[in-house]
Coordinates of C-alpha atoms and ligand atoms in Angstrom, one line a residue:
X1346 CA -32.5 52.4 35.7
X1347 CA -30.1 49.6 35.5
X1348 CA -27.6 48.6 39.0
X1349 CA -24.1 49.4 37.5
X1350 CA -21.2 47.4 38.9
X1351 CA -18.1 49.7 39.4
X1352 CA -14.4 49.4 40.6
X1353 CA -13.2 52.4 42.5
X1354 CA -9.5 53.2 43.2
X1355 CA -9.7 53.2 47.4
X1356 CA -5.5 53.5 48.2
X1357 CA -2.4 54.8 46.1
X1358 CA 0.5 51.7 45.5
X1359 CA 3.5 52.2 47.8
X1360 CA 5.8 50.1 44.4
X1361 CA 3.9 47.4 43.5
X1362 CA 0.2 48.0 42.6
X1363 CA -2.4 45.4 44.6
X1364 CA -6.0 44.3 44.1
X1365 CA -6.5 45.8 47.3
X1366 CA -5.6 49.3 45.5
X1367 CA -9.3 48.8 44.0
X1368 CA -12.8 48.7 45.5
X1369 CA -15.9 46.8 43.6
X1370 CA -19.1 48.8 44.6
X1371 CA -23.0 48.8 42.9
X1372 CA -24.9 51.2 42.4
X1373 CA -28.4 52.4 40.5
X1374 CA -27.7 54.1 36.9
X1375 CA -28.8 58.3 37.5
X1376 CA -31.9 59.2 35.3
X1377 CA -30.7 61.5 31.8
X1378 CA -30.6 64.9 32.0
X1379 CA -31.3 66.4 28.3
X1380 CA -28.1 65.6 26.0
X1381 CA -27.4 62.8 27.8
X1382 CA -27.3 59.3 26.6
X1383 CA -26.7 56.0 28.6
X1384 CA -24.3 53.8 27.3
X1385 CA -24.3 49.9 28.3
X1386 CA -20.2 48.9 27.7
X1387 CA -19.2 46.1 25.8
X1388 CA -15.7 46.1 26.3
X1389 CA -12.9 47.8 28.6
X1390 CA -9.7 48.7 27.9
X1391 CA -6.9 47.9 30.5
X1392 CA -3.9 50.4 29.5
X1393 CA -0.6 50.9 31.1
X1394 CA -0.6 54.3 31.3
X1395 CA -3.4 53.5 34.3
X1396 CA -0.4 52.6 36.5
X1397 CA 0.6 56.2 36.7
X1398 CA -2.8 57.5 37.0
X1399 CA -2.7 55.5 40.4
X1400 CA 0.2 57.6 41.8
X1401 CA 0.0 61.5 43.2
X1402 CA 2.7 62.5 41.7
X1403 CA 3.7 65.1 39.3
X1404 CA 3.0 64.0 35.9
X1405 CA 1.2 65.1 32.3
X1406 CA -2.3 64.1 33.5
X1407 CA -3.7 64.4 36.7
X1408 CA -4.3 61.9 39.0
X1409 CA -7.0 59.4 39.4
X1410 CA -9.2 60.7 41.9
X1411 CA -9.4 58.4 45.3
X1412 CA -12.9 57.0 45.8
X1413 CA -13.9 57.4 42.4
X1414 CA -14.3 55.0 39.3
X1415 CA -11.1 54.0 37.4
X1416 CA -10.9 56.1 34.4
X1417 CA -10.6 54.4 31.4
X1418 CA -11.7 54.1 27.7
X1419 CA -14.4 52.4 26.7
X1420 CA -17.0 50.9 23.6
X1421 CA -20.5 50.1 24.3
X1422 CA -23.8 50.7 22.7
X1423 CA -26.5 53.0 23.5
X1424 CA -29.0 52.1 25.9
X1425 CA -31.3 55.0 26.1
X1426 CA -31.0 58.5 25.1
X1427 CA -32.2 62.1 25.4
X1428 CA -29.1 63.5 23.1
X1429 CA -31.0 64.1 19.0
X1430 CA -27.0 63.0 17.7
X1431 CA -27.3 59.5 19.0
X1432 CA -29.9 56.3 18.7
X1433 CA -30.7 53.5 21.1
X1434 CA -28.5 50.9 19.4
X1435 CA -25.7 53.0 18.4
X1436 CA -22.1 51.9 18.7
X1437 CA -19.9 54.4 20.7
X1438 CA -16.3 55.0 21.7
X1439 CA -15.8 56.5 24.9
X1440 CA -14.1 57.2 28.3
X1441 CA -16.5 55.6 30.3
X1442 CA -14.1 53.9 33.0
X1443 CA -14.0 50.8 34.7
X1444 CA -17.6 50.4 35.1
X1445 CA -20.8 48.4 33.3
X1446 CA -22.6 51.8 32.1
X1447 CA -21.8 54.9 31.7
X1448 CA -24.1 58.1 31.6
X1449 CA -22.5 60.6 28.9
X1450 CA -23.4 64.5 28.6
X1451 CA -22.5 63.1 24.8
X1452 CA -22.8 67.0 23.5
X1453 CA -19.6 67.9 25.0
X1454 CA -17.0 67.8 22.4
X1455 CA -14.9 64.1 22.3
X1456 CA -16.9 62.2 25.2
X1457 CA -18.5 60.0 22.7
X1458 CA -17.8 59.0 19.1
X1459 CA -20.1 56.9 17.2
X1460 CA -18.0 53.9 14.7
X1461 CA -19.3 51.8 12.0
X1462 CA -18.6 48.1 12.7
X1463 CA -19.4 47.1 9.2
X1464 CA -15.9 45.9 8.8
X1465 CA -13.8 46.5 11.9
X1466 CA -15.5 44.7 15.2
X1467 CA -15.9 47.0 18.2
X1468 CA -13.6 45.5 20.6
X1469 CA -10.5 47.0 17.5
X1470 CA -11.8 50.7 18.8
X1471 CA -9.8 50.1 21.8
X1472 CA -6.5 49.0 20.4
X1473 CA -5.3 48.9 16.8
X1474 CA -7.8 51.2 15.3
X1475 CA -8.3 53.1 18.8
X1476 CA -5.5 55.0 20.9
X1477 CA -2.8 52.3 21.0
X1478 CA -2.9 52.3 17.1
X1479 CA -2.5 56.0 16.7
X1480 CA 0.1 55.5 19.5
X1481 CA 2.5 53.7 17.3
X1482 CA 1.3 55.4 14.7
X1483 CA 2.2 58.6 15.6
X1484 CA 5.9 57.6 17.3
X1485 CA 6.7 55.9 13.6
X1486 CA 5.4 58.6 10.9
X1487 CA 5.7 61.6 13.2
X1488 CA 9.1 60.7 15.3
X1489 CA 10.9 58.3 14.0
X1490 CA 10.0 59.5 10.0
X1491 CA 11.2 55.9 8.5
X1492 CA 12.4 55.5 4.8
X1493 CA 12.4 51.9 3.3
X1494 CA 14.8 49.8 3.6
X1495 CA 15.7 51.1 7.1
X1496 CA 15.8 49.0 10.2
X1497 CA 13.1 49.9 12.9
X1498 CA 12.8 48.1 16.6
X1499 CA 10.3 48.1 18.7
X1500 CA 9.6 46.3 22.3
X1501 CA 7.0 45.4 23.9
X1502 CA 6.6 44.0 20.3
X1503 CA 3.2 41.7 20.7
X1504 CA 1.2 44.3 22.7
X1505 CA -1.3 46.3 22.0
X1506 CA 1.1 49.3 20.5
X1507 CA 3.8 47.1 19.2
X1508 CA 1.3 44.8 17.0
X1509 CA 0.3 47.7 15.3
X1510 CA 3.7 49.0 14.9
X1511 CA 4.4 46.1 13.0
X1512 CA 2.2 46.8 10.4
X1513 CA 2.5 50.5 10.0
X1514 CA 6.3 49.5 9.7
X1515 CA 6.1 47.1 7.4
X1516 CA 3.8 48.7 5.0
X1517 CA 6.9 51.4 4.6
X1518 CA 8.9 48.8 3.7
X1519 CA 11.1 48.6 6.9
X1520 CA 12.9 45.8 8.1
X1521 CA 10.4 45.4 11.1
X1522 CA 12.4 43.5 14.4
X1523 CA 10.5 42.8 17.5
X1524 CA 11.6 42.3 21.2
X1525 CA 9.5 40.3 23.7
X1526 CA 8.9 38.2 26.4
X1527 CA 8.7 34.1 25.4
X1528 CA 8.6 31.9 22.8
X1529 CA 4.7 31.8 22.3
X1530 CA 4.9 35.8 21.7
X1531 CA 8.1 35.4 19.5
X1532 CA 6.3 32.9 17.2
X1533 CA 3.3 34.8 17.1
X1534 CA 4.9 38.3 16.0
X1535 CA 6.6 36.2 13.1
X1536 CA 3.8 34.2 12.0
X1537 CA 1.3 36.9 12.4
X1538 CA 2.4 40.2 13.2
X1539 CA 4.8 40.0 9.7
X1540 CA 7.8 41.0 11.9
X1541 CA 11.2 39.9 10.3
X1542 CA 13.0 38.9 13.2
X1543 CA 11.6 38.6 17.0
X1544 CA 14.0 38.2 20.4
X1545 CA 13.0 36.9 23.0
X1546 CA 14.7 39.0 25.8
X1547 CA 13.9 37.1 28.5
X1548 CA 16.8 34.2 27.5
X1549 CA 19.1 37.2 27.7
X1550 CA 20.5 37.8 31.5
X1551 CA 21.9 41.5 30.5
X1552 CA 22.4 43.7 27.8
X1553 CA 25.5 43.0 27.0
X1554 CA 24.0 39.1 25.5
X1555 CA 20.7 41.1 24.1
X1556 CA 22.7 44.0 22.0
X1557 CA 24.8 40.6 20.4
X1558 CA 21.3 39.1 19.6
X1559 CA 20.5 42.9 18.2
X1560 CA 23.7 42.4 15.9
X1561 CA 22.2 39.4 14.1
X1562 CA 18.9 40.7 13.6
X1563 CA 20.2 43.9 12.5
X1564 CA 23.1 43.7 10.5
X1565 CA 22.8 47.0 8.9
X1566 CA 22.2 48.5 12.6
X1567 CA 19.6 50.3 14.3
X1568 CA 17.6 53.4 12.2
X1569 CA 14.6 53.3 14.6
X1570 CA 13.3 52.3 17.7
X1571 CA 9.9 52.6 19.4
X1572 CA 10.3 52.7 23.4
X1573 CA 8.0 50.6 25.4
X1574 CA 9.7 49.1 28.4
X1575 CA 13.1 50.9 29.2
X1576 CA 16.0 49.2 31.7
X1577 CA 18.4 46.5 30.4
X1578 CA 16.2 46.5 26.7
X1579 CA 16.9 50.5 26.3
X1580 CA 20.8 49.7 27.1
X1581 CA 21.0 46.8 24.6
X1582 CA 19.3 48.9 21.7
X1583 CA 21.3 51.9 22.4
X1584 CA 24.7 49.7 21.7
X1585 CA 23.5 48.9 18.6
X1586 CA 21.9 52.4 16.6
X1587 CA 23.1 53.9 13.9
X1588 CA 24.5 57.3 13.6
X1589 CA 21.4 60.0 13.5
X1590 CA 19.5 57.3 14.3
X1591 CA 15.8 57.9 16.5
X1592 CA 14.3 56.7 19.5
X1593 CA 10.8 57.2 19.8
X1594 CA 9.9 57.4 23.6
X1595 CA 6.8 56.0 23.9
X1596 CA 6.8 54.3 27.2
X1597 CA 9.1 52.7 30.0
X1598 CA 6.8 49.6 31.9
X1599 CA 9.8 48.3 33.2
X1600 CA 9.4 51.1 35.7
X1601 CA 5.8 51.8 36.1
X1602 CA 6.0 49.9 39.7
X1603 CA 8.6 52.1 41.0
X1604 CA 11.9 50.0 39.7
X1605 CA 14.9 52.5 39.5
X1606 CA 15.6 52.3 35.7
X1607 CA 19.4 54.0 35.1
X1608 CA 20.7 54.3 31.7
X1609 CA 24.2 52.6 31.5
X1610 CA 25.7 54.5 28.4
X1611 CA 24.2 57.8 27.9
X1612 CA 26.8 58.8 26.0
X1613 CA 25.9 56.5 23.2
X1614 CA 23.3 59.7 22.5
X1615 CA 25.9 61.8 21.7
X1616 CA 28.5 60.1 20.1
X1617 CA 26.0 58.6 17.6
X1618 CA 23.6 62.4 17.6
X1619 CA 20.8 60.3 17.9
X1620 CA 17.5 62.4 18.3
X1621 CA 15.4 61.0 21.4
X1622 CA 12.0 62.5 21.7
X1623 CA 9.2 61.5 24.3
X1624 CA 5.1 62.1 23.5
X1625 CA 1.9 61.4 24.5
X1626 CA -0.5 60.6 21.9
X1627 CA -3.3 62.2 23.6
X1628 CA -1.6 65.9 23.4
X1629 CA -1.4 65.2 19.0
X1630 CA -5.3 64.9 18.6
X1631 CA -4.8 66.9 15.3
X1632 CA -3.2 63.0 13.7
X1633 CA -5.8 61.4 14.7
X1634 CA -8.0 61.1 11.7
X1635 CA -5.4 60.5 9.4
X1636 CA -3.9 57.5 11.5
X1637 CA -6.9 56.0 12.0
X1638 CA -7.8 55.8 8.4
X1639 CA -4.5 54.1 7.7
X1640 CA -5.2 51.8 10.9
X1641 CA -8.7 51.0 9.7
X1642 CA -7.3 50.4 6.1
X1643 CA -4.8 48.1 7.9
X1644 CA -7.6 45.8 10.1
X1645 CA -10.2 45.5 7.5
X1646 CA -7.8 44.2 5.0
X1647 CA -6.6 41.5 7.3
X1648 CA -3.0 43.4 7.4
X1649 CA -3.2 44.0 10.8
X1650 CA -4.4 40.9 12.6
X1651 CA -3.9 41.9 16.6
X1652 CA -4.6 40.1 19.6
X1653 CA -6.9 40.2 22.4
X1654 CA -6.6 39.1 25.9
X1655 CA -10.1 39.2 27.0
X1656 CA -10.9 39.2 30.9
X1657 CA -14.5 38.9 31.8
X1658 CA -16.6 41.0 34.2
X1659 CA -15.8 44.1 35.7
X1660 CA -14.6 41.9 38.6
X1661 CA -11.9 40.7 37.0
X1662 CA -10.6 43.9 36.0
X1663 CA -8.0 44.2 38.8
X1664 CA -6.5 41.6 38.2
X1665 CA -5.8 41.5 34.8
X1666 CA -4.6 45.2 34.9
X1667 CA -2.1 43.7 37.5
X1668 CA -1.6 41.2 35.0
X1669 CA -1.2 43.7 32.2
X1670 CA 2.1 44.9 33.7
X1671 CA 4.0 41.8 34.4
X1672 CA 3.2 40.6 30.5
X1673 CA 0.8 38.1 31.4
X1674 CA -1.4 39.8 28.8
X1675 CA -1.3 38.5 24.9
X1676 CA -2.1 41.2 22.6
X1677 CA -4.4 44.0 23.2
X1678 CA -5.9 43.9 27.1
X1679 CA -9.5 43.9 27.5
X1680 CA -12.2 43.2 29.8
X1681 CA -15.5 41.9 28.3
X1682 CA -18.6 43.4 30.1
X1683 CA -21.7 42.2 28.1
Ligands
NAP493 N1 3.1 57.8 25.1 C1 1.9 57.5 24.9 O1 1.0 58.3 24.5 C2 1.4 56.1 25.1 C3 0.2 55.6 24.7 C4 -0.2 54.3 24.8 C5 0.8 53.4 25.3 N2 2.0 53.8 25.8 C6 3.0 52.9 26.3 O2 3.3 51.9 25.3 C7 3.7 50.7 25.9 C8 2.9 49.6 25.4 O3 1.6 49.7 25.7 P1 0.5 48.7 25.3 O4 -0.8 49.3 25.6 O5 0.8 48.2 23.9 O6 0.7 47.5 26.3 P2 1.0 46.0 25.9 O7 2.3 45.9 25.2 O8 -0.2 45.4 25.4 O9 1.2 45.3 27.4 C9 2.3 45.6 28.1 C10 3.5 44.7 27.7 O10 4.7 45.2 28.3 C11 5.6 44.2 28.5 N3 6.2 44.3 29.8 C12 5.6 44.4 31.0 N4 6.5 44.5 32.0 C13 7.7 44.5 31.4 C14 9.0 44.5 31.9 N5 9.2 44.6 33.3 N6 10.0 44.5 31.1 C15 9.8 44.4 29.8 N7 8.6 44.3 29.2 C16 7.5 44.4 30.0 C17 4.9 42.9 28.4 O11 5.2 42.3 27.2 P3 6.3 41.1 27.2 O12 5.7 39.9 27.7 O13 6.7 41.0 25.7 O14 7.4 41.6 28.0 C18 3.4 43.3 28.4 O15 2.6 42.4 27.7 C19 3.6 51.0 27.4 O16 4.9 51.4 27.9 C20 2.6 52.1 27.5 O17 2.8 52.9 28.7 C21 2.3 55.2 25.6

C-alpha cells in the first residue's frame, strides 16, 4: 500500500493560528476492508471555516480532534477498490482531509460522490460547483430572495464564495457590487467576475470613508448583502441599507483569529427592520442538487470563471491556510497533491 503524507493538528491557537499548530507525519495506506475504496487526492481545499475547527470551543461542529489529520474536503480518483459502486479511475468528491490518500467506507451515505469532468474540471468540485458555490448560493436565493433591479453587496467579493455570488447575482439581474482587498482583486471582480462596481476597502481607514464609497456605488442603497468578513466592513454597509433590506450572515473572517469585532450602530437594524439571518450551508443539504445544477450551468458556460490559488504538496498546506486568512489567497484556495 502506498506511504501517505499527512498533516495533523498537534496544539489549539491561543489568537493567531501558527504552522507550529500542525504536525507533517507519514505513514503506510491500511489494506480495504469490503466497501471500501482508496482514493489518491488530487486537490485540497483550504476553507475558512477550518479556523474554528482549531478551537475547543462551543460551536455548530465539533472540534478537530488533537493528533489527528486536518479535516477537510477533498477530490481525487480511485486508486483501488473493493466497494461494486465505484471503479479504479473514478473521479470522487470527498472529505478526505489534509492528507495524500484517503481510505473511504464509500457505502456510508455522503462520504464519496462520483462527478463527471466532461465539462467542469475537478479542482471546480471544491469551490464554485462544490460547497462554497452552494454557500453563496443558498445565502442569495434562500436569504436574501433578490428581485432584479435590486442592489446586492457582498465582501470578501473575489474569494471562493463571493466569485460565485457574483454570478448567481448577476444572472437575477442585480446590480452586483463587490468589496475587497487591492487593486489586483478590484480589477479582476470587474473584468471577470461581471461585478458592476468593486471597493477596495483597504484605501478606506474607517467606516465612516467606506459607507461614502458605498453611496456612490449604490445610489439606490443597499437591498442585499452577503456577510463574509464583519468589523469596520459590517458598520460601513449597515449605514447604507435600505428599509427591509437583508443581511445574509454567512461569515465574519475578520474575527476568526480572535479579533474583538463590536458592532457600532446596532440600531441601524431596527430603525431600517432589516432581517439578519446567519446559516451554515452544511445544515441545508436538501438545496444542494438544485444549486449545484445552476452552478454547473454557470461554469461550463464560461459565466462563472473563478479563480484558484493553487499551493503545492501537502507540505505546503499550513501555510497557505495561514495565508488563506490574511487574504493572501486569489480566488478559490487549493492545495495541489498529484
Ligand atoms: N456559513 C457557511 O456555511 C459558510 C460556508 C463557506 C464559507 N463561509 C464563509 O464565507 C467567507 C468566505 O469564504 P471563502 O471560502 O470564499 O474564502 P475566500 O473569500 O476565498 O478567502 C478569504 C478572504 O477573506 C478576506 N479576508 C481575510 N481576512 C480579512 C479581514 N481581516 N478583513 C476583511 N477581509 C478579510 C480576504 O479577501 P480580501 O483580500 O478581499 O480581504 C480573503 O481572501 C468566510 O467568512 C467563510 O467563513 C461560510
Amino acid at each position: 500500500m502506498p506511504q501517505n503524507k499527512q498533516i495533523l493538528l498537534v496544539s489549539r491557537p491561543t489568537d493567531e493560528a501558527l504552522v507550529s499548530n500542525f504536525k507533517l507525519i507519514s505513514s503506510e495506506t491500511p489494506a480495504l476492508q469490503d466497501g471500501q475504496v482508496l482514493v489518491r487526492h488530487h486537490f485540497l481545499s483550504l476553507d475558512p471555516y477550518m479556523r474554528g475547527r482549531m478551537n475547543d470551543a462551543k460551536s455548530y461542529a465539533a472540534p478537530q480532534a488533537l493528533g489527528q489529520t486536518m479535516g477537510g474536503g477533498t477530490v481525487g480518483e480511485v486508486v483501488e477498490s473493493k466497494n461494486t459502486q465505484f471503479a479504479i479511475g473514478d473521479k470522487v468528491v470527498g472529505m478526505g482531509g489534509w492528507q495524500e490518500y484517503s481510505v473511504v467506507d464509500a457505502d456510508q451515505p455522503g462520504a464519496l460522490r462520483k462527478v463527471d469532468t466532461t465539462h467542469i474540471p475537478l479542482s471546480a468540485y471544491l469551490g464554485a460547483v462544490g460547497m462554497p458555490g452552494v454557500t453563496a448560493w443558498y445565502g442569495l436565493v434562500k436569504i436574501i430572495e433578490p428581485k432584479a433591479g435590486e442592489t446586492m453587496v457582498v465582501s470578501a467579493a473575489t474569494g471562493a464564495v463571493g466569485s460565485a455570488f457574483a454570478a448567481l447575482s448577476k444572472a437575477r439581474g442585480c446590480r452586483t457590487v463587490g468589496i475587497a482587498g487591492g487593486p489586483a482583486k478590484c480589477k479582476y471582480a470587474l473584468e471577470e467576475l461581471g461585478f458592476d462596481v468593486c471597493i477596495d476597502y483597504k484605501v478606506h481607514s474607517d467606516a465612516t470613508s467606506l459607507s461614502k464609497a458605498l453611496k456612490d456605488a449604490c445610489p439606490n442603497g443597499i437591498d442585499g448583502y452577503f456577510e463574509n468578513v464583519g468589523g469596520m466592513v459590517l458598520d460601513a454597509v449597515l449605514t447604507r441599507m435600505n428599509a427591509f433590506g437583508c443581511i445574509a450572515v454567512c461569515g465574519m473572517i475578520a474575527g476568526y483569529n480572535g479579533a474583538p469585532m463590536p458592532l457600532t450602530y446596532p440600531a441601524l437594524i431596527l430603525m431600517n427592520r432589516l432581517k439578519v439571518q446567519g446559516f451554515i450551508v452544511s445544515e441545508h443539504m436538501e438545496i444542494w442538487p438544485e444549486a449545484l445544477q445552476e452552478l454547473g450551468k454557470l461554469v461550463a458556460t464560461g459565466r462563472l470563471r473563478a479563480r484558484e490559488s493553487i499551493a503545492q504538496g501537502i507540505e505546503s498546506a499550513p501555510e497557505a491556510f495561514l495565508g488563506l486568512l490574511k487574504g493572501k489567497n486569489f480566488g478559490k484556495q487549493l492545495v495541489k497533491l498529484s
